[in-house]
Amino acid sequence: MFHHLLVTRFNLRNPEWDVTKNNEKLLTDDWMEERMWFFENFCFTGIAAQTNQNFEWLLYFDITTPEKYQKRMSDLIANHPNFKVFYIDGMPQFYDELKKHITNLPDKKPFIITSRIDNDDAVHKDFINEIQLEFKQQDYLVLDIIKGYSLQIRPTVMLGKKEHIFNPFMSLIEKNDDPKTIWFYHHNMWKKETRIKQLTHKRLWIAVIHEKNKVNNFNGYDNVKWEKLKTDFILSDEANELIKKELLPHHKWLKLSWKNKIIVKYKVISKSFKKFFGVYKFK
């Protein structure tokens, strides 16, 4: 009845993004090595452990990716036939290449679901299944999973709850007739779409924060115990050990937690009101 594609842009050259939030150069060997570490320990493990494997994961790398990383990716996905790696000529080719892949899908189905995930973030083991449970043969519907967690790895390990409307974990259900895909807009621009549904019943993602992020900062809140999450969010042994060993106790960042909670709740309420009153509109 549907194809489900999970799509990740990895290291595509982008003229609009050439430095990190710390003003460090992107796409260097150091950047790539660290990003691969996050991918292997936080992102890949969770997708490989999905309870529902009825999806394809499309990973888009730049054609300039060094051979050692191409081999590393090839070895990593070797036992996952539904994981596919593509090497393309920078960000300008990304959307057309994604559309081309959809056009060439065998056994064309009447509907398509596209979901997105960044290469350094993590998702619940039921992430794919929860998205597919929302499928009711809708002609067009955006799914916004607004509840998750924020996990800072460096310089200090901190973990807290987070809500984020119009976030980087969105999906789009649509008819498979020249589909737009969830990548048609930047995730924040989906706020202008009226055909959207918020999913709030379960925390399904972890935004991983580190120095090489472009804009994200840690804004988690409340006292969250990793031991209670690790059976649902499948990370590597190395990542689990790191969190267990270095997680900062909540009482040591209590004031920041209160501040973050106020800010996060305010942003959710503010965006919800603007959405309700039609402030966000497509021109």
PDB file of C-alpha atoms in Angstrom:
ATOM      1  CA  MET A   1       0.000   0.000   0.000  1.00  0.00           C
ATOM      2  CA  PHE A   2       2.908   2.381   0.673  1.00  0.00           C
ATOM      3  CA  HIS A   3       6.651   2.833   0.394  1.00  0.00           C
ATOM      4  CA  HIS A   4       8.321   4.260   3.489  1.00  0.00           C
ATOM      5  CA  LEU A   5      11.618   6.079   2.980  1.00  0.00           C
ATOM      6  CA  LEU A   6      13.753   7.364   5.836  1.00  0.00           C
ATOM      7  CA  VAL A   7      16.146   9.947   4.407  1.00  0.00           C
ATOM      8  CA  THR A   8      19.422  11.349   5.761  1.00  0.00           C
ATOM      9  CA  ARG A   9      21.752  13.944   4.270  1.00  0.00           C
ATOM     10  CA  PHE A  10      25.227  13.213   5.565  1.00  0.00           C
ATOM     11  CA  ASN A  11      28.089  15.387   4.303  1.00  0.00           C
ATOM     12  CA  LEU A  12      26.764  17.110   1.195  1.00  0.00           C
ATOM     13  CA  ARG A  13      28.652  20.255   0.241  1.00  0.00           C
ATOM     14  CA  ASN A  14      26.424  23.269   0.851  1.00  0.00           C
ATOM     15  CA  PRO A  15      27.468  26.838  -0.046  1.00  0.00           C
ATOM     16  CA  GLU A  16      25.159  28.143   2.708  1.00  0.00           C
ATOM     17  CA  TRP A  17      26.758  26.077   5.488  1.00  0.00           C
ATOM     18  CA  ASP A  18      30.540  25.975   5.764  1.00  0.00           C
ATOM     19  CA  VAL A  19      31.227  26.368   9.495  1.00  0.00           C
ATOM     20  CA  THR A  20      29.954  24.899  12.767  1.00  0.00           C
ATOM     21  CA  LYS A  21      28.373  26.998  15.540  1.00  0.00           C
ATOM     22  CA  ASN A  22      31.930  27.348  16.925  1.00  0.00           C
ATOM     23  CA  ASN A  23      33.105  28.741  13.581  1.00  0.00           C
ATOM     24  CA  GLU A  24      35.058  25.584  12.719  1.00  0.00           C
ATOM     25  CA  LYS A  25      35.403  24.381   9.145  1.00  0.00           C
ATOM     26  CA  LEU A  26      33.003  21.675   7.984  1.00  0.00           C
ATOM     27  CA  LEU A  27      33.705  18.515   5.960  1.00  0.00           C
ATOM     28  CA  THR A  28      37.312  18.240   7.078  1.00  0.00           C
ATOM     29  CA  ASP A  29      38.705  14.846   8.116  1.00  0.00           C
ATOM     30  CA  ASP A  30      38.272  15.838  11.763  1.00  0.00           C
ATOM     31  CA  TRP A  31      34.652  16.829  11.163  1.00  0.00           C
ATOM     32  CA  MET A  32      33.951  13.639   9.236  1.00  0.00           C
ATOM     33  CA  GLU A  33      35.615  11.415  11.803  1.00  0.00           C
ATOM     34  CA  GLU A  34      33.568  12.898  14.624  1.00  0.00           C
ATOM     35  CA  ARG A  35      30.342  12.804  12.622  1.00  0.00           C
ATOM     36  CA  MET A  36      30.908   9.150  11.766  1.00  0.00           C
ATOM     37  CA  TRP A  37      31.438   8.450  15.467  1.00  0.00           C
ATOM     38  CA  PHE A  38      28.084  10.012  16.324  1.00  0.00           C
ATOM     39  CA  PHE A  39      26.419   8.219  13.428  1.00  0.00           C
ATOM     40  CA  GLU A  40      27.761   4.785  14.363  1.00  0.00           C
ATOM     41  CA  ASN A  41      27.127   5.099  18.100  1.00  0.00           C
ATOM     42  CA  PHE A  42      23.836   7.017  18.275  1.00  0.00           C
ATOM     43  CA  CYS A  43      21.998   7.046  14.944  1.00  0.00           C
ATOM     44  CA  PHE A  44      22.788   3.812  13.090  1.00  0.00           C
ATOM     45  CA  THR A  45      22.264   1.506  16.056  1.00  0.00           C
ATOM     46  CA  GLY A  46      18.739   2.782  16.640  1.00  0.00           C
ATOM     47  CA  ILE A  47      17.676   2.498  13.012  1.00  0.00           C
ATOM     48  CA  ALA A  48      19.164  -0.995  12.718  1.00  0.00           C
ATOM     49  CA  ALA A  49      17.167  -2.017  15.810  1.00  0.00           C
ATOM     50  CA  GLN A  50      13.779  -0.757  14.591  1.00  0.00           C
ATOM     51  CA  THR A  51      10.985  -3.158  15.508  1.00  0.00           C
ATOM     52  CA  ASN A  52       9.425  -2.533  12.084  1.00  0.00           C
ATOM     53  CA  GLN A  53      11.870  -2.982   9.189  1.00  0.00           C
ATOM     54  CA  ASN A  54       9.356  -2.235   6.433  1.00  0.00           C
ATOM     55  CA  PHE A  55      11.221   0.839   5.202  1.00  0.00           C
ATOM     56  CA  GLU A  56      14.249   1.940   3.210  1.00  0.00           C
ATOM     57  CA  TRP A  57      16.927   4.147   4.699  1.00  0.00           C
ATOM     58  CA  LEU A  58      18.491   6.407   2.069  1.00  0.00           C
ATOM     59  CA  LEU A  59      21.821   7.965   3.064  1.00  0.00           C
ATOM     60  CA  TYR A  60      23.201  10.709   0.826  1.00  0.00           C
ATOM     61  CA  PHE A  61      26.954  11.353   0.862  1.00  0.00           C
ATOM     62  CA  ASP A  62      29.017  13.748  -1.216  1.00  0.00           C
ATOM     63  CA  ILE A  63      31.051  12.393  -4.130  1.00  0.00           C
ATOM     64  CA  THR A  64      34.138  13.896  -2.458  1.00  0.00           C
ATOM     65  CA  THR A  65      33.785  11.521   0.515  1.00  0.00           C
ATOM     66  CA  PRO A  66      37.202   9.877   1.093  1.00  0.00           C
ATOM     67  CA  GLU A  67      37.464   6.190   0.199  1.00  0.00           C
ATOM     68  CA  LYS A  68      38.075   5.167   3.807  1.00  0.00           C
ATOM     69  CA  TYR A  69      34.650   6.488   4.824  1.00  0.00           C
ATOM     70  CA  GLN A  70      32.963   4.956   1.802  1.00  0.00           C
ATOM     71  CA  LYS A  71      34.358   1.574   2.824  1.00  0.00           C
ATOM     72  CA  ARG A  72      33.359   2.158   6.414  1.00  0.00           C
ATOM     73  CA  MET A  73      29.783   2.818   5.345  1.00  0.00           C
ATOM     74  CA  SER A  74      29.765  -0.166   3.004  1.00  0.00           C
ATOM     75  CA  ASP A  75      30.884  -2.451   5.827  1.00  0.00           C
ATOM     76  CA  LEU A  76      28.385  -0.907   8.231  1.00  0.00           C
ATOM     77  CA  ILE A  77      25.304  -1.508   6.087  1.00  0.00           C
ATOM     78  CA  ALA A  78      26.428  -4.846   4.636  1.00  0.00           C
ATOM     79  CA  ASN A  79      23.838  -6.856   6.580  1.00  0.00           C
ATOM     80  CA  HIS A  80      21.004  -4.378   6.072  1.00  0.00           C
ATOM     81  CA  PRO A  81      19.557  -4.715   2.551  1.00  0.00           C
ATOM     82  CA  ASN A  82      17.046  -1.917   3.180  1.00  0.00           C
ATOM     83  CA  PHE A  83      19.850   0.592   3.921  1.00  0.00           C
ATOM     84  CA  LYS A  84      21.167   2.301   0.778  1.00  0.00           C
ATOM     85  CA  VAL A  85      24.044   4.761   0.314  1.00  0.00           C
ATOM     86  CA  PHE A  86      24.242   7.273  -2.548  1.00  0.00           C
ATOM     87  CA  TYR A  87      27.148   9.515  -3.559  1.00  0.00           C
ATOM     88  CA  ILE A  88      26.061  12.734  -5.248  1.00  0.00           C
ATOM     89  CA  ASP A  89      27.564  16.071  -6.286  1.00  0.00           C
ATOM     90  CA  GLY A  90      26.662  18.313  -3.360  1.00  0.00           C
ATOM     91  CA  MET A  91      23.441  19.653  -1.869  1.00  0.00           C
ATOM     92  CA  PRO A  92      22.054  21.096  -5.132  1.00  0.00           C
ATOM     93  CA  GLN A  93      21.612  17.555  -6.483  1.00  0.00           C
ATOM     94  CA  PHE A  94      19.988  16.115  -3.370  1.00  0.00           C
ATOM     95  CA  TYR A  95      16.304  16.751  -3.994  1.00  0.00           C
ATOM     96  CA  ASP A  96      16.416  15.710  -7.645  1.00  0.00           C
ATOM     97  CA  GLU A  97      18.270  12.517  -6.737  1.00  0.00           C
ATOM     98  CA  LEU A  98      15.705  11.698  -4.061  1.00  0.00           C
ATOM     99  CA  LYS A  99      12.870  12.232  -6.528  1.00  0.00           C
ATOM    100  CA  LYS A 100      14.680  10.079  -9.087  1.00  0.00           C
ATOM    101  CA  HIS A 101      14.961   7.236  -6.593  1.00  0.00           C
ATOM    102  CA  ILE A 102      11.230   7.431  -5.873  1.00  0.00           C
ATOM    103  CA  THR A 103      10.410   7.406  -9.576  1.00  0.00           C
ATOM    104  CA  ASN A 104      12.541   4.280 -10.057  1.00  0.00           C
ATOM    105  CA  LEU A 105      11.151   2.331  -7.112  1.00  0.00           C
ATOM    106  CA  PRO A 106      10.080  -1.157  -8.200  1.00  0.00           C
ATOM    107  CA  ASP A 107       6.506  -2.280  -7.611  1.00  0.00           C
ATOM    108  CA  LYS A 108       5.147   1.260  -7.355  1.00  0.00           C
ATOM    109  CA  LYS A 109       2.677   1.580  -4.493  1.00  0.00           C
ATOM    110  CA  PRO A 110      -0.168   4.132  -4.369  1.00  0.00           C
ATOM    111  CA  PHE A 111       1.178   5.984  -1.300  1.00  0.00           C
ATOM    112  CA  ILE A 112       4.546   7.059  -0.030  1.00  0.00           C
ATOM    113  CA  ILE A 113       5.782   8.049   3.422  1.00  0.00           C
ATOM    114  CA  THR A 114       9.001  10.040   3.724  1.00  0.00           C
ATOM    115  CA  SER A 115      10.669  10.649   7.077  1.00  0.00           C
ATOM    116  CA  ARG A 116      13.832  12.482   7.977  1.00  0.00           C
ATOM    117  CA  ILE A 117      16.596  12.030  10.527  1.00  0.00           C
ATOM    118  CA  ASP A 118      19.913  13.803  10.970  1.00  0.00           C
ATOM    119  CA  ASN A 119      23.027  11.656  11.074  1.00  0.00           C
ATOM    120  CA  ASP A 120      23.898  12.467  14.692  1.00  0.00           C
ATOM    121  CA  ASP A 121      20.483  11.995  16.325  1.00  0.00           C
ATOM    122  CA  ALA A 122      18.774   8.931  17.806  1.00  0.00           C
ATOM    123  CA  VAL A 123      15.244   7.527  17.687  1.00  0.00           C
ATOM    124  CA  HIS A 124      13.066   5.153  19.690  1.00  0.00           C
ATOM    125  CA  LYS A 125      13.039   1.543  18.499  1.00  0.00           C
ATOM    126  CA  ASP A 126       9.340   1.993  17.563  1.00  0.00           C
ATOM    127  CA  PHE A 127       9.915   5.217  15.611  1.00  0.00           C
ATOM    128  CA  ILE A 128       9.139   3.715  12.196  1.00  0.00           C
ATOM    129  CA  ASN A 129       6.220   1.685  13.494  1.00  0.00           C
ATOM    130  CA  GLU A 130       4.595   4.659  15.238  1.00  0.00           C
ATOM    131  CA  ILE A 131       4.728   6.643  11.989  1.00  0.00           C
ATOM    132  CA  GLN A 132       3.188   3.816   9.996  1.00  0.00           C
ATOM    133  CA  LEU A 133       0.395   3.407  12.552  1.00  0.00           C
ATOM    134  CA  GLU A 134      -0.744   6.894  11.500  1.00  0.00           C
ATOM    135  CA  PHE A 135      -1.184   5.811   7.876  1.00  0.00           C
ATOM    136  CA  LYS A 136      -4.875   5.876   6.870  1.00  0.00           C
ATOM    137  CA  GLN A 137      -4.469   6.317   3.110  1.00  0.00           C
ATOM    138  CA  GLN A 138      -4.312  10.096   3.515  1.00  0.00           C
ATOM    139  CA  ASP A 139      -3.844  12.072   0.324  1.00  0.00           C
ATOM    140  CA  TYR A 140      -1.483  14.431   2.136  1.00  0.00           C
ATOM    141  CA  LEU A 141      -0.598  14.693   5.828  1.00  0.00           C
ATOM    142  CA  VAL A 142       2.479  15.943   7.684  1.00  0.00           C
ATOM    143  CA  LEU A 143       3.309  14.201  10.963  1.00  0.00           C
ATOM    144  CA  ASP A 144       5.100  16.234  13.621  1.00  0.00           C
ATOM    145  CA  ILE A 145       6.365  14.152  16.557  1.00  0.00           C
ATOM    146  CA  ILE A 146       6.876  16.951  19.022  1.00  0.00           C
ATOM    147  CA  LYS A 147       8.054  15.068  22.133  1.00  0.00           C
ATOM    148  CA  GLY A 148      11.565  13.756  22.617  1.00  0.00           C
ATOM    149  CA  TYR A 149      14.728  14.302  24.611  1.00  0.00           C
ATOM    150  CA  SER A 150      17.818  16.496  24.429  1.00  0.00           C
ATOM    151  CA  LEU A 151      21.164  14.815  25.110  1.00  0.00           C
ATOM    152  CA  GLN A 152      24.344  16.853  25.307  1.00  0.00           C
ATOM    153  CA  ILE A 153      27.517  14.802  24.884  1.00  0.00           C
ATOM    154  CA  ARG A 154      30.147  17.528  24.964  1.00  0.00           C
ATOM    155  CA  PRO A 155      31.520  19.363  26.820  1.00  0.00           C
ATOM    156  CA  THR A 156      29.312  17.954  29.634  1.00  0.00           C
ATOM    157  CA  VAL A 157      26.888  15.019  29.373  1.00  0.00           C
ATOM    158  CA  MET A 158      23.360  16.174  30.239  1.00  0.00           C
ATOM    159  CA  LEU A 159      19.983  14.602  29.467  1.00  0.00           C
ATOM    160  CA  GLY A 160      16.491  16.078  29.671  1.00  0.00           C
ATOM    161  CA  LYS A 161      13.032  16.124  28.159  1.00  0.00           C
ATOM    162  CA  LYS A 162      12.300  18.349  25.193  1.00  0.00           C
ATOM    163  CA  GLU A 163       9.365  19.420  23.048  1.00  0.00           C
ATOM    164  CA  HIS A 164       9.930  20.859  19.596  1.00  0.00           C
ATOM    165  CA  ILE A 165       7.257  21.782  17.073  1.00  0.00           C
ATOM    166  CA  PHE A 166       8.256  21.574  13.379  1.00  0.00           C
ATOM    167  CA  ASN A 167      11.392  19.606  14.203  1.00  0.00           C
ATOM    168  CA  PRO A 168      13.947  17.545  12.214  1.00  0.00           C
ATOM    169  CA  PHE A 169      12.071  14.254  12.830  1.00  0.00           C
ATOM    170  CA  MET A 170       8.982  14.994  10.701  1.00  0.00           C
ATOM    171  CA  SER A 171       7.270  12.738   8.170  1.00  0.00           C
ATOM    172  CA  LEU A 172       4.944  13.220   5.220  1.00  0.00           C
ATOM    173  CA  ILE A 173       2.261  10.815   4.037  1.00  0.00           C
ATOM    174  CA  GLU A 174       1.068  11.490   0.481  1.00  0.00           C
ATOM    175  CA  LYS A 175      -0.138   9.931  -2.730  1.00  0.00           C
ATOM    176  CA  ASN A 176       2.691   8.535  -4.811  1.00  0.00           C
ATOM    177  CA  ASP A 177       1.945  10.809  -7.744  1.00  0.00           C
ATOM    178  CA  ASP A 178       4.891  13.183  -8.188  1.00  0.00           C
ATOM    179  CA  PRO A 179       5.257  13.378  -4.379  1.00  0.00           C
ATOM    180  CA  LYS A 180       6.824  16.398  -2.703  1.00  0.00           C
ATOM    181  CA  THR A 181       8.501  14.399   0.138  1.00  0.00           C
ATOM    182  CA  ILE A 182       9.273  15.770   3.596  1.00  0.00           C
ATOM    183  CA  TRP A 183      12.406  17.373   2.138  1.00  0.00           C
ATOM    184  CA  PHE A 184      10.424  19.769  -0.048  1.00  0.00           C
ATOM    185  CA  TYR A 185      10.749  22.368   2.727  1.00  0.00           C
ATOM    186  CA  HIS A 186      13.181  22.962   5.558  1.00  0.00           C
ATOM    187  CA  HIS A 187      11.556  21.368   8.607  1.00  0.00           C
ATOM    188  CA  ASN A 188      10.749  24.741  10.187  1.00  0.00           C
ATOM    189  CA  MET A 189       8.820  25.837   7.065  1.00  0.00           C
ATOM    190  CA  TRP A 190       6.218  23.096   7.512  1.00  0.00           C
ATOM    191  CA  LYS A 191       4.651  25.420  10.087  1.00  0.00           C
ATOM    192  CA  LYS A 192       2.836  27.004   7.152  1.00  0.00           C
ATOM    193  CA  GLU A 193       1.141  23.736   6.176  1.00  0.00           C
ATOM    194  CA  THR A 194      -2.469  23.293   7.328  1.00  0.00           C
ATOM    195  CA  ARG A 195      -2.566  19.530   6.750  1.00  0.00           C
ATOM    196  CA  ILE A 196      -0.457  18.611   9.734  1.00  0.00           C
ATOM    197  CA  LYS A 197      -0.923  16.374  12.766  1.00  0.00           C
ATOM    198  CA  GLN A 198       1.005  16.576  16.014  1.00  0.00           C
ATOM    199  CA  LEU A 199       1.903  13.301  17.719  1.00  0.00           C
ATOM    200  CA  THR A 200       2.263  13.783  21.465  1.00  0.00           C
ATOM    201  CA  HIS A 201       1.597  10.395  23.059  1.00  0.00           C
ATOM    202  CA  LYS A 202       5.199   9.148  23.156  1.00  0.00           C
ATOM    203  CA  ARG A 203       8.736  10.545  23.237  1.00  0.00           C
ATOM    204  CA  LEU A 204      10.299   9.114  20.097  1.00  0.00           C
ATOM    205  CA  TRP A 205      13.558  10.954  19.473  1.00  0.00           C
ATOM    206  CA  ILE A 206      16.770  12.233  21.033  1.00  0.00           C
ATOM    207  CA  ALA A 207      18.404  15.389  19.691  1.00  0.00           C
ATOM    208  CA  VAL A 208      22.129  14.876  20.328  1.00  0.00           C
ATOM    209  CA  ILE A 209      24.013  18.088  21.095  1.00  0.00           C
ATOM    210  CA  HIS A 210      27.748  18.610  20.576  1.00  0.00           C
ATOM    211  CA  GLU A 211      30.248  21.219  19.414  1.00  0.00           C
ATOM    212  CA  LYS A 212      29.900  20.416  15.729  1.00  0.00           C
ATOM    213  CA  ASN A 213      26.170  21.243  15.574  1.00  0.00           C
ATOM    214  CA  LYS A 214      25.293  24.168  13.343  1.00  0.00           C
ATOM    215  CA  VAL A 215      22.803  25.898  15.650  1.00  0.00           C
ATOM    216  CA  ASN A 216      21.463  23.500  18.308  1.00  0.00           C
ATOM    217  CA  ASN A 217      22.116  24.017  21.993  1.00  0.00           C
ATOM    218  CA  PHE A 218      21.161  21.872  24.960  1.00  0.00           C
ATOM    219  CA  ASN A 219      17.687  22.807  26.189  1.00  0.00           C
ATOM    220  CA  GLY A 220      16.571  19.707  28.042  1.00  0.00           C
ATOM    221  CA  TYR A 221      14.752  19.821  31.360  1.00  0.00           C
ATOM    222  CA  ASP A 222      13.664  17.610  34.274  1.00  0.00           C
ATOM    223  CA  ASN A 223      15.414  14.660  35.856  1.00  0.00           C
ATOM    224  CA  VAL A 224      15.616  11.890  33.227  1.00  0.00           C
ATOM    225  CA  LYS A 225      17.231   8.563  34.075  1.00  0.00           C
ATOM    226  CA  TRP A 226      19.163   7.013  31.183  1.00  0.00           C
ATOM    227  CA  GLU A 227      18.743   3.538  32.679  1.00  0.00           C
ATOM    228  CA  LYS A 228      15.003   3.828  32.029  1.00  0.00           C
ATOM    229  CA  LEU A 229      15.504   4.905  28.401  1.00  0.00           C
ATOM    230  CA  LYS A 230      18.271   2.679  27.124  1.00  0.00           C
ATOM    231  CA  THR A 231      16.017  -0.318  26.375  1.00  0.00           C
ATOM    232  CA  ASP A 232      13.913   1.847  24.035  1.00  0.00           C
ATOM    233  CA  PHE A 233      16.706   3.958  22.524  1.00  0.00           C
ATOM    234  CA  ILE A 234      19.316   1.512  21.244  1.00  0.00           C
ATOM    235  CA  LEU A 235      22.776   3.035  21.302  1.00  0.00           C
ATOM    236  CA  SER A 236      26.165   1.363  21.058  1.00  0.00           C
ATOM    237  CA  ASP A 237      27.880  -0.095  24.119  1.00  0.00           C
ATOM    238  CA  GLU A 238      30.404   2.729  23.907  1.00  0.00           C
ATOM    239  CA  ALA A 239      27.698   5.403  23.949  1.00  0.00           C
ATOM    240  CA  ASN A 240      25.832   3.707  26.785  1.00  0.00           C
ATOM    241  CA  GLU A 241      28.978   3.499  28.869  1.00  0.00           C
ATOM    242  CA  LEU A 242      29.805   7.150  28.180  1.00  0.00           C
ATOM    243  CA  ILE A 243      26.369   8.317  29.319  1.00  0.00           C
ATOM    244  CA  LYS A 244      26.362   6.036  32.365  1.00  0.00           C
ATOM    245  CA  LYS A 245      29.803   7.190  33.466  1.00  0.00           C
ATOM    246  CA  GLU A 246      29.646  10.930  32.729  1.00  0.00           C
ATOM    247  CA  LEU A 247      25.973  11.948  32.987  1.00  0.00           C
ATOM    248  CA  LEU A 248      25.768  15.069  35.143  1.00  0.00           C
ATOM    249  CA  PRO A 249      23.316  14.598  38.062  1.00  0.00           C
ATOM    250  CA  HIS A 250      20.197  16.714  37.666  1.00  0.00           C
ATOM    251  CA  HIS A 251      20.736  18.607  40.925  1.00  0.00           C
ATOM    252  CA  LYS A 252      23.943  20.068  39.504  1.00  0.00           C
ATOM    253  CA  TRP A 253      22.101  21.802  36.661  1.00  0.00           C
ATOM    254  CA  LEU A 254      18.754  22.387  38.355  1.00  0.00           C
ATOM    255  CA  LYS A 255      18.589  26.123  37.593  1.00  0.00           C
ATOM    256  CA  LEU A 256      19.345  25.467  33.919  1.00  0.00           C
ATOM    257  CA  SER A 257      16.644  22.796  33.915  1.00  0.00           C
ATOM    258  CA  TRP A 258      14.030  25.238  35.218  1.00  0.00           C
ATOM    259  CA  LYS A 259      15.134  27.878  32.725  1.00  0.00           C
ATOM    260  CA  ASN A 260      15.050  25.409  29.820  1.00  0.00           C
ATOM    261  CA  LYS A 261      11.600  24.145  30.793  1.00  0.00           C
ATOM    262  CA  ILE A 262      10.164  27.651  30.750  1.00  0.00           C
ATOM    263  CA  ILE A 263      11.772  28.433  27.387  1.00  0.00           C
ATOM    264  CA  VAL A 264      10.739  25.134  25.759  1.00  0.00           C
ATOM    265  CA  LYS A 265       7.136  25.375  26.999  1.00  0.00           C
ATOM    266  CA  TYR A 266       6.909  29.009  25.914  1.00  0.00           C
ATOM    267  CA  LYS A 267       8.140  28.215  22.401  1.00  0.00           C
ATOM    268  CA  VAL A 268       5.634  25.367  22.027  1.00  0.00           C
ATOM    269  CA  ILE A 269       2.733  27.547  23.213  1.00  0.00           C
ATOM    270  CA  SER A 270       3.849  30.503  21.083  1.00  0.00           C
ATOM    271  CA  LYS A 271       4.186  28.468  17.900  1.00  0.00           C
ATOM    272  CA  SER A 272       0.880  26.695  18.586  1.00  0.00           C
ATOM    273  CA  PHE A 273      -0.967  30.000  18.989  1.00  0.00           C
ATOM    274  CA  LYS A 274       0.601  31.421  15.833  1.00  0.00           C
ATOM    275  CA  LYS A 275      -0.384  28.285  13.962  1.00  0.00           C
ATOM    276  CA  PHE A 276      -3.945  28.368  15.311  1.00  0.00           C
ATOM    277  CA  PHE A 277      -4.449  32.022  14.416  1.00  0.00           C
ATOM    278  CA  GLY A 278      -3.012  31.656  10.924  1.00  0.00           C
ATOM    279  CA  VAL A 279       0.167  33.673  11.390  1.00  0.00           C
ATOM    280  CA  TYR A 280       2.087  31.060   9.422  1.00  0.00           C
ATOM    281  CA  LYS A 281       0.872  31.018   5.833  1.00  0.00           C
ATOM    282  CA  PHE A 282       2.305  30.071   2.468  1.00  0.00           C
ATOM    283  CA  LYS A 283       2.447  33.002   0.083  1.00  0.00           C
TER     284      LYS A 283
END
